[in-house]
PDB file of C-alpha atoms and ligand atoms in Angstrom:
ATOM      1  CA  MET G  14       0.000   0.000   0.000  1.00 56.00           C
ATOM      2  CA  ASP G  15       1.027   3.622  -0.367  1.00 69.00           C
ATOM      3  CA  ARG G  16       1.386   4.006  -4.188  1.00 70.00           C
ATOM      4  CA  MET G  17      -0.486   7.303  -3.783  1.00 75.00           C
ATOM      5  CA  LYS G  18      -2.506   5.484  -1.121  1.00 74.00           C
ATOM      6  CA  ARG G  19      -3.471   2.895  -3.736  1.00 73.00           C
ATOM      7  CA  TRP G  20      -4.686   5.665  -6.065  1.00 76.00           C
ATOM      8  CA  LEU G  21      -6.506   7.509  -3.347  1.00 78.00           C
ATOM      9  CA  ASP G  22      -8.492   4.550  -2.104  1.00 76.00           C
ATOM     10  CA  THR G  23      -9.936   3.479  -5.448  1.00 80.00           C
ATOM     11  CA  GLY G  24      -7.994   0.223  -5.030  1.00 76.00           C
ATOM     12  CA  LYS G  25      -6.439   0.743  -8.482  1.00 85.00           C
ATOM     13  CA  ASP G  26      -2.959   1.641  -9.697  1.00 86.00           C
ATOM     14  CA  PHE G  27      -2.297   5.275 -10.548  1.00 89.00           C
ATOM     15  CA  PRO G  28      -3.455   5.753 -14.187  1.00 92.00           C
ATOM     16  CA  TRP G  29      -0.181   7.080 -15.606  1.00 92.00           C
ATOM     17  CA  ASN G  30      -0.273   8.802 -18.963  1.00 89.00           C
ATOM     18  CA  GLU G  31       3.203   8.036 -20.286  1.00 89.00           C
ATOM     19  CA  LYS G  32       2.556   9.930 -23.518  1.00 89.00           C
ATOM     20  CA  GLU G  33       2.017  13.050 -21.424  1.00 89.00           C
ATOM     21  CA  ILE G  34       5.332  12.504 -19.595  1.00 93.00           C
ATOM     22  CA  LEU G  35       7.103  12.190 -22.954  1.00 91.00           C
ATOM     23  CA  ARG G  36       5.314  15.290 -24.229  1.00 88.00           C
ATOM     24  CA  TYR G  37       6.601  17.274 -21.223  1.00 90.00           C
ATOM     25  CA  LEU G  38      10.062  15.926 -22.049  1.00 89.00           C
ATOM     26  CA  GLY G  39       9.775  17.341 -25.572  1.00 86.00           C
ATOM     27  CA  HIS G  40       9.591  13.879 -27.170  1.00 82.00           C
ATOM     28  CA  ARG G  41       8.588  13.961 -30.856  1.00 79.00           C
ATOM     29  CA  GLY G  42       8.021  10.291 -31.629  1.00 76.00           C
ATOM     30  CA  GLN G  43      11.678   9.247 -31.798  1.00 78.00           C
ATOM     31  CA  GLU G  44      12.712   5.947 -30.206  1.00 80.00           C
ATOM     32  CA  ILE G  45      13.086   6.093 -26.433  1.00 79.00           C
ATOM     33  CA  PRO G  46      16.476   4.832 -25.193  1.00 79.00           C
ATOM     34  CA  GLU G  47      16.180   1.930 -22.755  1.00 81.00           C
ATOM     35  CA  ASN G  48      17.852   3.853 -19.928  1.00 84.00           C
ATOM     36  CA  VAL G  49      15.304   6.684 -20.296  1.00 85.00           C
ATOM     37  CA  ASP G  50      12.481   4.154 -20.206  1.00 88.00           C
ATOM     38  CA  GLU G  51      13.918   2.724 -16.973  1.00 92.00           C
ATOM     39  CA  LEU G  52      14.325   6.194 -15.475  1.00 93.00           C
ATOM     40  CA  ILE G  53      10.687   7.032 -16.297  1.00 95.00           C
ATOM     41  CA  GLU G  54       9.591   3.814 -14.618  1.00 94.00           C
ATOM     42  CA  ASP G  55      11.724   4.628 -11.524  1.00 94.00           C
ATOM     43  CA  CYS G  56      10.328   8.162 -11.365  1.00 96.00           C
ATOM     44  CA  MET G  57       6.737   6.938 -11.545  1.00 95.00           C
ATOM     45  CA  ARG G  58       7.307   4.518  -8.657  1.00 94.00           C
ATOM     46  CA  GLU G  59       9.060   7.163  -6.522  1.00 95.00           C
ATOM     47  CA  LEU G  60       6.326   9.703  -7.172  1.00 96.00           C
ATOM     48  CA  GLU G  61       3.643   7.209  -6.217  1.00 94.00           C
ATOM     49  CA  GLN G  62       5.394   6.902  -2.846  1.00 92.00           C
ATOM     50  CA  ALA G  63       6.023  10.622  -2.334  1.00 94.00           C
ATOM     51  CA  ALA G  64       2.834  12.254  -3.611  1.00 95.00           C
ATOM     52  CA  ALA G  65      -0.032  13.088  -1.302  1.00 94.00           C
ATOM     53  CA  ALA G  66      -2.527  14.653  -3.696  1.00 95.00           C
ATOM     54  CA  ARG G  67      -5.181  16.938  -2.261  1.00 96.00           C
ATOM     55  CA  SER G  68      -7.653  19.358  -3.768  1.00 97.00           C
ATOM     56  CA  VAL G  69     -10.281  21.922  -2.786  1.00 98.00           C
ATOM     57  CA  TRP G  70     -12.920  23.916  -4.627  1.00 98.00           C
ATOM     58  CA  ARG G  71     -15.612  26.466  -3.986  1.00 98.00           C
ATOM     59  CA  GLU G  72     -18.529  27.703  -6.044  1.00 98.00           C
ATOM     60  CA  TYR G  73     -19.233  31.394  -6.673  1.00 98.00           C
ATOM     61  CA  PRO G  74     -21.684  33.474  -8.716  1.00 98.00           C
ATOM     62  CA  LEU G  75     -20.298  35.015 -11.904  1.00 98.00           C
ATOM     63  CA  LYS G  76     -21.260  38.298 -13.539  1.00 97.00           C
ATOM     64  CA  ILE G  77     -19.757  39.615 -16.767  1.00 97.00           C
ATOM     65  CA  GLN G  78     -20.304  43.261 -17.633  1.00 95.00           C
ATOM     66  CA  ASP G  79     -18.331  45.517 -19.991  1.00 96.00           C
ATOM     67  CA  HIS G  80     -15.698  42.761 -20.241  1.00 96.00           C
ATOM     68  CA  VAL G  81     -15.154  42.773 -16.474  1.00 97.00           C
ATOM     69  CA  LEU G  82     -15.382  39.280 -15.030  1.00 97.00           C
ATOM     70  CA  ASP G  83     -16.807  39.546 -11.544  1.00 98.00           C
ATOM     71  CA  MET G  84     -16.128  36.202  -9.875  1.00 97.00           C
ATOM     72  CA  THR G  85     -17.213  37.552  -6.443  1.00 95.00           C
ATOM     73  CA  PHE G  86     -13.787  37.179  -4.801  1.00 94.00           C
ATOM     74  CA  VAL G  87     -11.989  38.940  -7.664  1.00 96.00           C
ATOM     75  CA  GLN G  88     -12.806  41.253 -10.562  1.00 97.00           C
ATOM     76  CA  THR G  89     -10.601  41.017 -13.610  1.00 97.00           C
ATOM     77  CA  ARG G  90     -10.421  41.238 -17.399  1.00 97.00           C
ATOM     78  CA  SER G  91      -9.359  38.439 -19.718  1.00 96.00           C
ATOM     79  CA  SER G  92     -10.699  37.984 -23.216  1.00 94.00           C
ATOM     80  CA  ASN G  93      -9.579  34.319 -23.297  1.00 92.00           C
ATOM     81  CA  LEU G  94     -11.334  33.474 -20.050  1.00 94.00           C
ATOM     82  CA  GLU G  95     -14.363  35.577 -20.975  1.00 95.00           C
ATOM     83  CA  ARG G  96     -14.839  33.526 -24.141  1.00 92.00           C
ATOM     84  CA  ASN G  97     -14.550  30.327 -22.138  1.00 91.00           C
ATOM     85  CA  LEU G  98     -17.081  31.554 -19.547  1.00 94.00           C
ATOM     86  CA  ARG G  99     -19.678  32.768 -22.035  1.00 92.00           C
ATOM     87  CA  ASP G 100     -23.220  31.696 -20.961  1.00 94.00           C
ATOM     88  CA  CYS G 101     -21.934  30.787 -17.480  1.00 96.00           C
ATOM     89  CA  GLN G 102     -23.741  32.061 -14.394  1.00 97.00           C
ATOM     90  CA  ARG G 103     -21.500  30.459 -11.796  1.00 98.00           C
ATOM     91  CA  ILE G 104     -17.911  29.273 -11.466  1.00 98.00           C
ATOM     92  CA  LEU G 105     -15.989  26.646  -9.583  1.00 98.00           C
ATOM     93  CA  VAL G 106     -12.625  27.763  -8.272  1.00 98.00           C
ATOM     94  CA  PHE G 107     -10.293  24.814  -7.906  1.00 98.00           C
ATOM     95  CA  GLY G 108      -6.907  24.186  -6.283  1.00 98.00           C
ATOM     96  CA  ALA G 109      -4.812  21.002  -6.162  1.00 98.00           C
ATOM     97  CA  THR G 110      -1.353  19.894  -5.059  1.00 97.00           C
ATOM     98  CA  LEU G 111       0.857  16.806  -5.023  1.00 97.00           C
ATOM     99  CA  GLY G 112       2.256  17.891  -1.653  1.00 96.00           C
ATOM    100  CA  SER G 113       5.666  18.928  -0.344  1.00 97.00           C
ATOM    101  CA  ARG G 114       7.368  15.513  -0.427  1.00 96.00           C
ATOM    102  CA  VAL G 115       7.410  15.700  -4.227  1.00 97.00           C
ATOM    103  CA  ASP G 116       9.456  18.917  -3.941  1.00 97.00           C
ATOM    104  CA  VAL G 117      11.886  17.151  -1.568  1.00 97.00           C
ATOM    105  CA  LEU G 118      12.326  14.428  -4.191  1.00 96.00           C
ATOM    106  CA  LEU G 119      12.823  16.976  -6.992  1.00 97.00           C
ATOM    107  CA  HIS G 120      15.376  18.858  -4.918  1.00 96.00           C
ATOM    108  CA  ARG G 121      17.262  15.697  -3.984  1.00 96.00           C
ATOM    109  CA  TYR G 122      17.643  14.525  -7.584  1.00 94.00           C
ATOM    110  CA  GLY G 123      18.457  18.076  -8.672  1.00 93.00           C
ATOM    111  CA  LEU G 124      21.594  17.709  -6.536  1.00 94.00           C
ATOM    112  CA  LEU G 125      22.333  14.033  -7.202  1.00 90.00           C
ATOM    113  CA  GLN G 126      21.294  13.154 -10.735  1.00 92.00           C
ATOM    114  CA  MET G 127      20.176  15.873 -13.109  1.00 92.00           C
ATOM    115  CA  SER G 128      18.954  13.468 -15.818  1.00 90.00           C
ATOM    116  CA  LYS G 129      16.562  11.923 -13.334  1.00 93.00           C
ATOM    117  CA  ALA G 130      15.474  15.316 -11.978  1.00 95.00           C
ATOM    118  CA  VAL G 131      14.377  16.360 -15.492  1.00 95.00           C
ATOM    119  CA  ILE G 132      12.286  13.210 -15.939  1.00 95.00           C
ATOM    120  CA  LEU G 133      10.887  13.560 -12.429  1.00 96.00           C
ATOM    121  CA  GLN G 134       9.737  17.110 -13.247  1.00 96.00           C
ATOM    122  CA  ALA G 135       7.928  15.848 -16.343  1.00 96.00           C
ATOM    123  CA  ALA G 136       6.375  12.872 -14.545  1.00 97.00           C
ATOM    124  CA  ALA G 137       5.219  15.038 -11.616  1.00 97.00           C
ATOM    125  CA  ALA G 138       3.615  17.548 -14.007  1.00 96.00           C
ATOM    126  CA  ALA G 139       1.814  14.697 -15.801  1.00 95.00           C
ATOM    127  CA  MET G 140       0.726  13.224 -12.466  1.00 96.00           C
ATOM    128  CA  LEU G 141      -0.775  16.531 -11.365  1.00 96.00           C
ATOM    129  CA  GLU G 142      -2.665  16.851 -14.688  1.00 94.00           C
ATOM    130  CA  THR G 143      -4.083  13.346 -14.364  1.00 94.00           C
ATOM    131  CA  TYR G 144      -5.116  13.990 -10.773  1.00 95.00           C
ATOM    132  CA  CYS G 145      -6.855  17.281 -11.733  1.00 96.00           C
ATOM    133  CA  ASP G 146      -8.612  15.613 -14.685  1.00 94.00           C
ATOM    134  CA  TRP G 147      -9.891  12.896 -12.369  1.00 94.00           C
ATOM    135  CA  LYS G 148     -11.198  15.374  -9.777  1.00 95.00           C
ATOM    136  CA  ASN G 149     -12.686  17.615 -12.475  1.00 95.00           C
ATOM    137  CA  GLU G 150     -14.448  14.696 -14.130  1.00 94.00           C
ATOM    138  CA  ALA G 151     -16.103  13.809 -10.802  1.00 95.00           C
ATOM    139  CA  LEU G 152     -17.207  17.453 -10.415  1.00 97.00           C
ATOM    140  CA  ARG G 153     -18.454  17.563 -14.009  1.00 95.00           C
ATOM    141  CA  GLN G 154     -20.660  14.528 -13.394  1.00 95.00           C
ATOM    142  CA  GLU G 155     -21.890  15.820 -10.021  1.00 97.00           C
ATOM    143  CA  TYR G 156     -22.905  19.185 -11.492  1.00 97.00           C
ATOM    144  CA  GLN G 157     -24.416  17.678 -14.612  1.00 95.00           C
ATOM    145  CA  GLU G 158     -26.805  15.711 -12.414  1.00 96.00           C
ATOM    146  CA  LYS G 159     -27.947  19.080 -11.042  1.00 96.00           C
ATOM    147  CA  GLY G 160     -28.397  20.527 -14.556  1.00 96.00           C
ATOM    148  CA  TRP G 161     -25.111  22.457 -14.739  1.00 97.00           C
ATOM    149  CA  TYR G 162     -22.585  22.015 -17.525  1.00 96.00           C
ATOM    150  CA  MET G 163     -18.976  22.507 -16.561  1.00 96.00           C
ATOM    151  CA  ARG G 164     -16.459  24.233 -18.835  1.00 94.00           C
ATOM    152  CA  PRO G 165     -12.792  23.179 -18.954  1.00 93.00           C
ATOM    153  CA  ARG G 166     -10.411  24.493 -16.323  1.00 94.00           C
ATOM    154  CA  PHE G 167      -8.540  27.703 -16.965  1.00 94.00           C
ATOM    155  CA  SER G 168      -5.578  28.739 -14.816  1.00 95.00           C
ATOM    156  CA  PRO G 169      -4.216  32.195 -13.915  1.00 96.00           C
ATOM    157  CA  GLY G 170      -1.265  33.003 -16.158  1.00 93.00           C
ATOM    158  CA  TYR G 171      -2.868  31.113 -19.042  1.00 91.00           C
ATOM    159  CA  GLY G 172      -3.503  33.355 -22.073  1.00 90.00           C
ATOM    160  CA  ASP G 173      -4.406  36.818 -20.745  1.00 94.00           C
ATOM    161  CA  PHE G 174      -5.871  35.617 -17.399  1.00 95.00           C
ATOM    162  CA  PRO G 175      -3.680  37.683 -15.007  1.00 96.00           C
ATOM    163  CA  LEU G 176      -1.348  35.659 -12.816  1.00 96.00           C
ATOM    164  CA  GLU G 177      -2.001  38.244 -10.063  1.00 96.00           C
ATOM    165  CA  CYS G 178      -5.441  36.627  -9.540  1.00 97.00           C
ATOM    166  CA  GLN G 179      -3.560  33.848  -7.749  1.00 96.00           C
ATOM    167  CA  ARG G 180      -3.615  36.010  -4.614  1.00 96.00           C
ATOM    168  CA  GLN G 181      -7.403  36.247  -4.478  1.00 97.00           C
ATOM    169  CA  ILE G 182      -7.813  32.564  -5.400  1.00 97.00           C
ATOM    170  CA  GLN G 183      -5.383  31.641  -2.645  1.00 96.00           C
ATOM    171  CA  ALA G 184      -7.432  33.636  -0.147  1.00 97.00           C
ATOM    172  CA  ALA G 185     -10.848  32.483  -1.419  1.00 97.00           C
ATOM    173  CA  LEU G 186      -9.904  28.809  -1.263  1.00 98.00           C
ATOM    174  CA  GLU G 187      -7.848  29.197   1.950  1.00 98.00           C
ATOM    175  CA  LEU G 188      -5.217  27.120   0.207  1.00 98.00           C
ATOM    176  CA  GLY G 189      -2.655  27.428   2.990  1.00 97.00           C
ATOM    177  CA  LYS G 190      -4.983  26.224   5.708  1.00 97.00           C
ATOM    178  CA  ARG G 191      -6.802  23.585   3.714  1.00 97.00           C
ATOM    179  CA  ILE G 192      -4.140  21.934   1.519  1.00 97.00           C
ATOM    180  CA  GLY G 193      -0.856  23.556   2.607  1.00 97.00           C
ATOM    181  CA  VAL G 194      -0.287  25.621  -0.567  1.00 98.00           C
ATOM    182  CA  THR G 195       1.304  29.052  -0.172  1.00 97.00           C
ATOM    183  CA  LEU G 196       2.305  31.775  -2.630  1.00 96.00           C
ATOM    184  CA  THR G 197       5.713  33.381  -2.991  1.00 94.00           C
ATOM    185  CA  ASP G 198       6.081  37.133  -3.629  1.00 92.00           C
ATOM    186  CA  SER G 199       6.526  36.317  -7.311  1.00 93.00           C
ATOM    187  CA  LEU G 200       3.212  34.402  -7.266  1.00 94.00           C
ATOM    188  CA  LEU G 201       4.759  30.945  -7.563  1.00 94.00           C
ATOM    189  CA  MET G 202       3.046  28.223  -5.605  1.00 97.00           C
ATOM    190  CA  ALA G 203       4.729  26.114  -2.955  1.00 97.00           C
ATOM    191  CA  PRO G 204       4.684  23.095  -3.154  1.00 98.00           C
ATOM    192  CA  SER G 205       5.686  23.621  -6.770  1.00 97.00           C
ATOM    193  CA  LYS G 206       3.476  20.865  -8.144  1.00 97.00           C
ATOM    194  CA  SER G 207       0.255  22.724  -7.369  1.00 98.00           C
ATOM    195  CA  VAL G 208      -2.342  24.309  -9.587  1.00 97.00           C
ATOM    196  CA  THR G 209      -5.327  26.629  -9.373  1.00 97.00           C
ATOM    197  CA  ALA G 210      -8.040  27.073 -11.971  1.00 97.00           C
ATOM    198  CA  VAL G 211     -11.496  28.412 -12.699  1.00 97.00           C
ATOM    199  CA  MET G 212     -14.232  26.326 -14.362  1.00 96.00           C
ATOM    200  CA  GLY G 213     -17.429  27.900 -15.622  1.00 96.00           C
ATOM    201  CA  LEU G 214     -20.863  26.458 -14.857  1.00 97.00           C
ATOM    202  CA  SER G 215     -23.638  27.003 -17.355  1.00 96.00           C
ATOM    203  CA  ARG G 216     -27.208  25.882 -17.880  1.00 96.00           C
ATOM    204  CA  LYS G 217     -26.380  25.613 -21.591  1.00 92.00           C
ATOM    205  CA  PRO G 218     -24.997  22.235 -22.541  1.00 89.00           C
ATOM    206  CA  ARG G 219     -21.602  22.069 -24.144  1.00 83.00           C
ATOM    207  CA  MET G 220     -19.813  18.770 -23.797  1.00 80.00           C
ATOM    208  CA  CYS G 221     -16.348  20.042 -23.060  1.00 82.00           C
ATOM    209  CA  SER G 222     -13.316  17.803 -23.004  1.00 81.00           C
ATOM    210  CA  ILE G 223     -12.103  17.668 -19.412  1.00 80.00           C
ATOM    211  CA  GLN G 224      -8.516  18.158 -20.684  1.00 79.00           C
ATOM    212  CA  GLY G 225      -9.542  21.512 -22.146  1.00 81.00           C
ATOM    213  CA  CYS G 226      -9.806  23.094 -25.565  1.00 83.00           C
ATOM    214  CA  GLU G 227      -6.302  22.056 -26.667  1.00 80.00           C
ATOM    215  CA  ALA G 228      -7.282  18.395 -26.476  1.00 79.00           C
ATOM    216  CA  CYS G 229     -10.879  18.838 -27.656  1.00 80.00           C
ATOM    217  CA  GLY G 230     -11.937  17.645 -31.087  1.00 80.00           C
ATOM    218  CA  LYS G 231     -14.555  20.388 -31.597  1.00 83.00           C
ATOM    219  CA  LYS G 232     -12.343  22.603 -33.722  1.00 83.00           C
ATOM    220  CA  ASP G 233     -15.208  24.879 -34.819  1.00 82.00           C
ATOM    221  CA  CYS G 234     -16.440  25.633 -31.263  1.00 81.00           C
ATOM    222  CA  ALA G 235     -17.163  29.353 -30.844  1.00 76.00           C
ATOM    223  CA  TYR G 236     -15.918  29.257 -27.248  1.00 76.00           C
ATOM    224  CA  ARG G 237     -12.576  27.662 -28.055  1.00 79.00           C
ATOM    225  CA  ARG G 238      -9.807  29.600 -26.337  1.00 73.00           C
TER     226      ARG G 238
HETATM  227  S1  LIG W   8     -13.347  23.678 -27.796  1.00 63.13           S
HETATM  228 FE1  LIG W   8     -14.159  21.905 -26.656  1.00 63.13          FE
HETATM  229  S2  LIG W   8     -13.360  22.137 -24.549  1.00 63.13           S
HETATM  230 FE2  LIG W   8     -13.132  24.131 -25.591  1.00 63.13          FE
HETATM  231  S3  LIG W   8     -14.965  25.270 -25.050  1.00 63.13           S
HETATM  232 FE3  LIG W   8     -15.406  24.249 -27.018  1.00 63.13          FE
HETATM  233  S4  LIG W   8     -16.370  22.286 -26.452  1.00 63.13           S
HETATM  234 FE4  LIG W   8     -15.410  23.095 -24.583  1.00 63.13          FE
END
């Protein structure tokens, strides 16, 4: 037992997306050397032991007027996010982390074995994505049962969504108290493998890909960011 507490008590193994790890490593379809394959495998096992994934979310009303997005806890402008939130009346604000032991691991290999540290970075980023997708899919289903359609997650710093909104998200979600995530003066999150995002909720159906517009097949969607 441990392996991310046996995939957070589902009784299954963590559903690794190795293609995503390779994508983070800049892989373009070339053959993967055997030693890299072994290092990826090692990194996945070590991350399963070190990670303690946690997440929180809160729901808020949303008003959009004169291109100002009023999310209750913050008012901001972002044409990319505005397009994504069109027809939404509410939002979910979401925060997740893999926990501080992943940073200890990253730091240790940064000193001991740089090649492994690079792969560990990629694998940890992929792990966080998979964890967020899993949590978001559960939320999508829960809200759909109540007649709300959830839009894909959109993080501060993405497109023209100001990174400065991290401060208000941090406060609104009480990230420090609830999941141990703090912000540096330069708005980086600690632990480093943490993420925040906003997801729109609308009464108008739109079957969004949980991985977001980049991975969605609906190329002609008017809301595509
Ligand atoms: S492109 Fe796909 S994921 Fe993006 S808004 Fe449209 S339906 Fe949703």
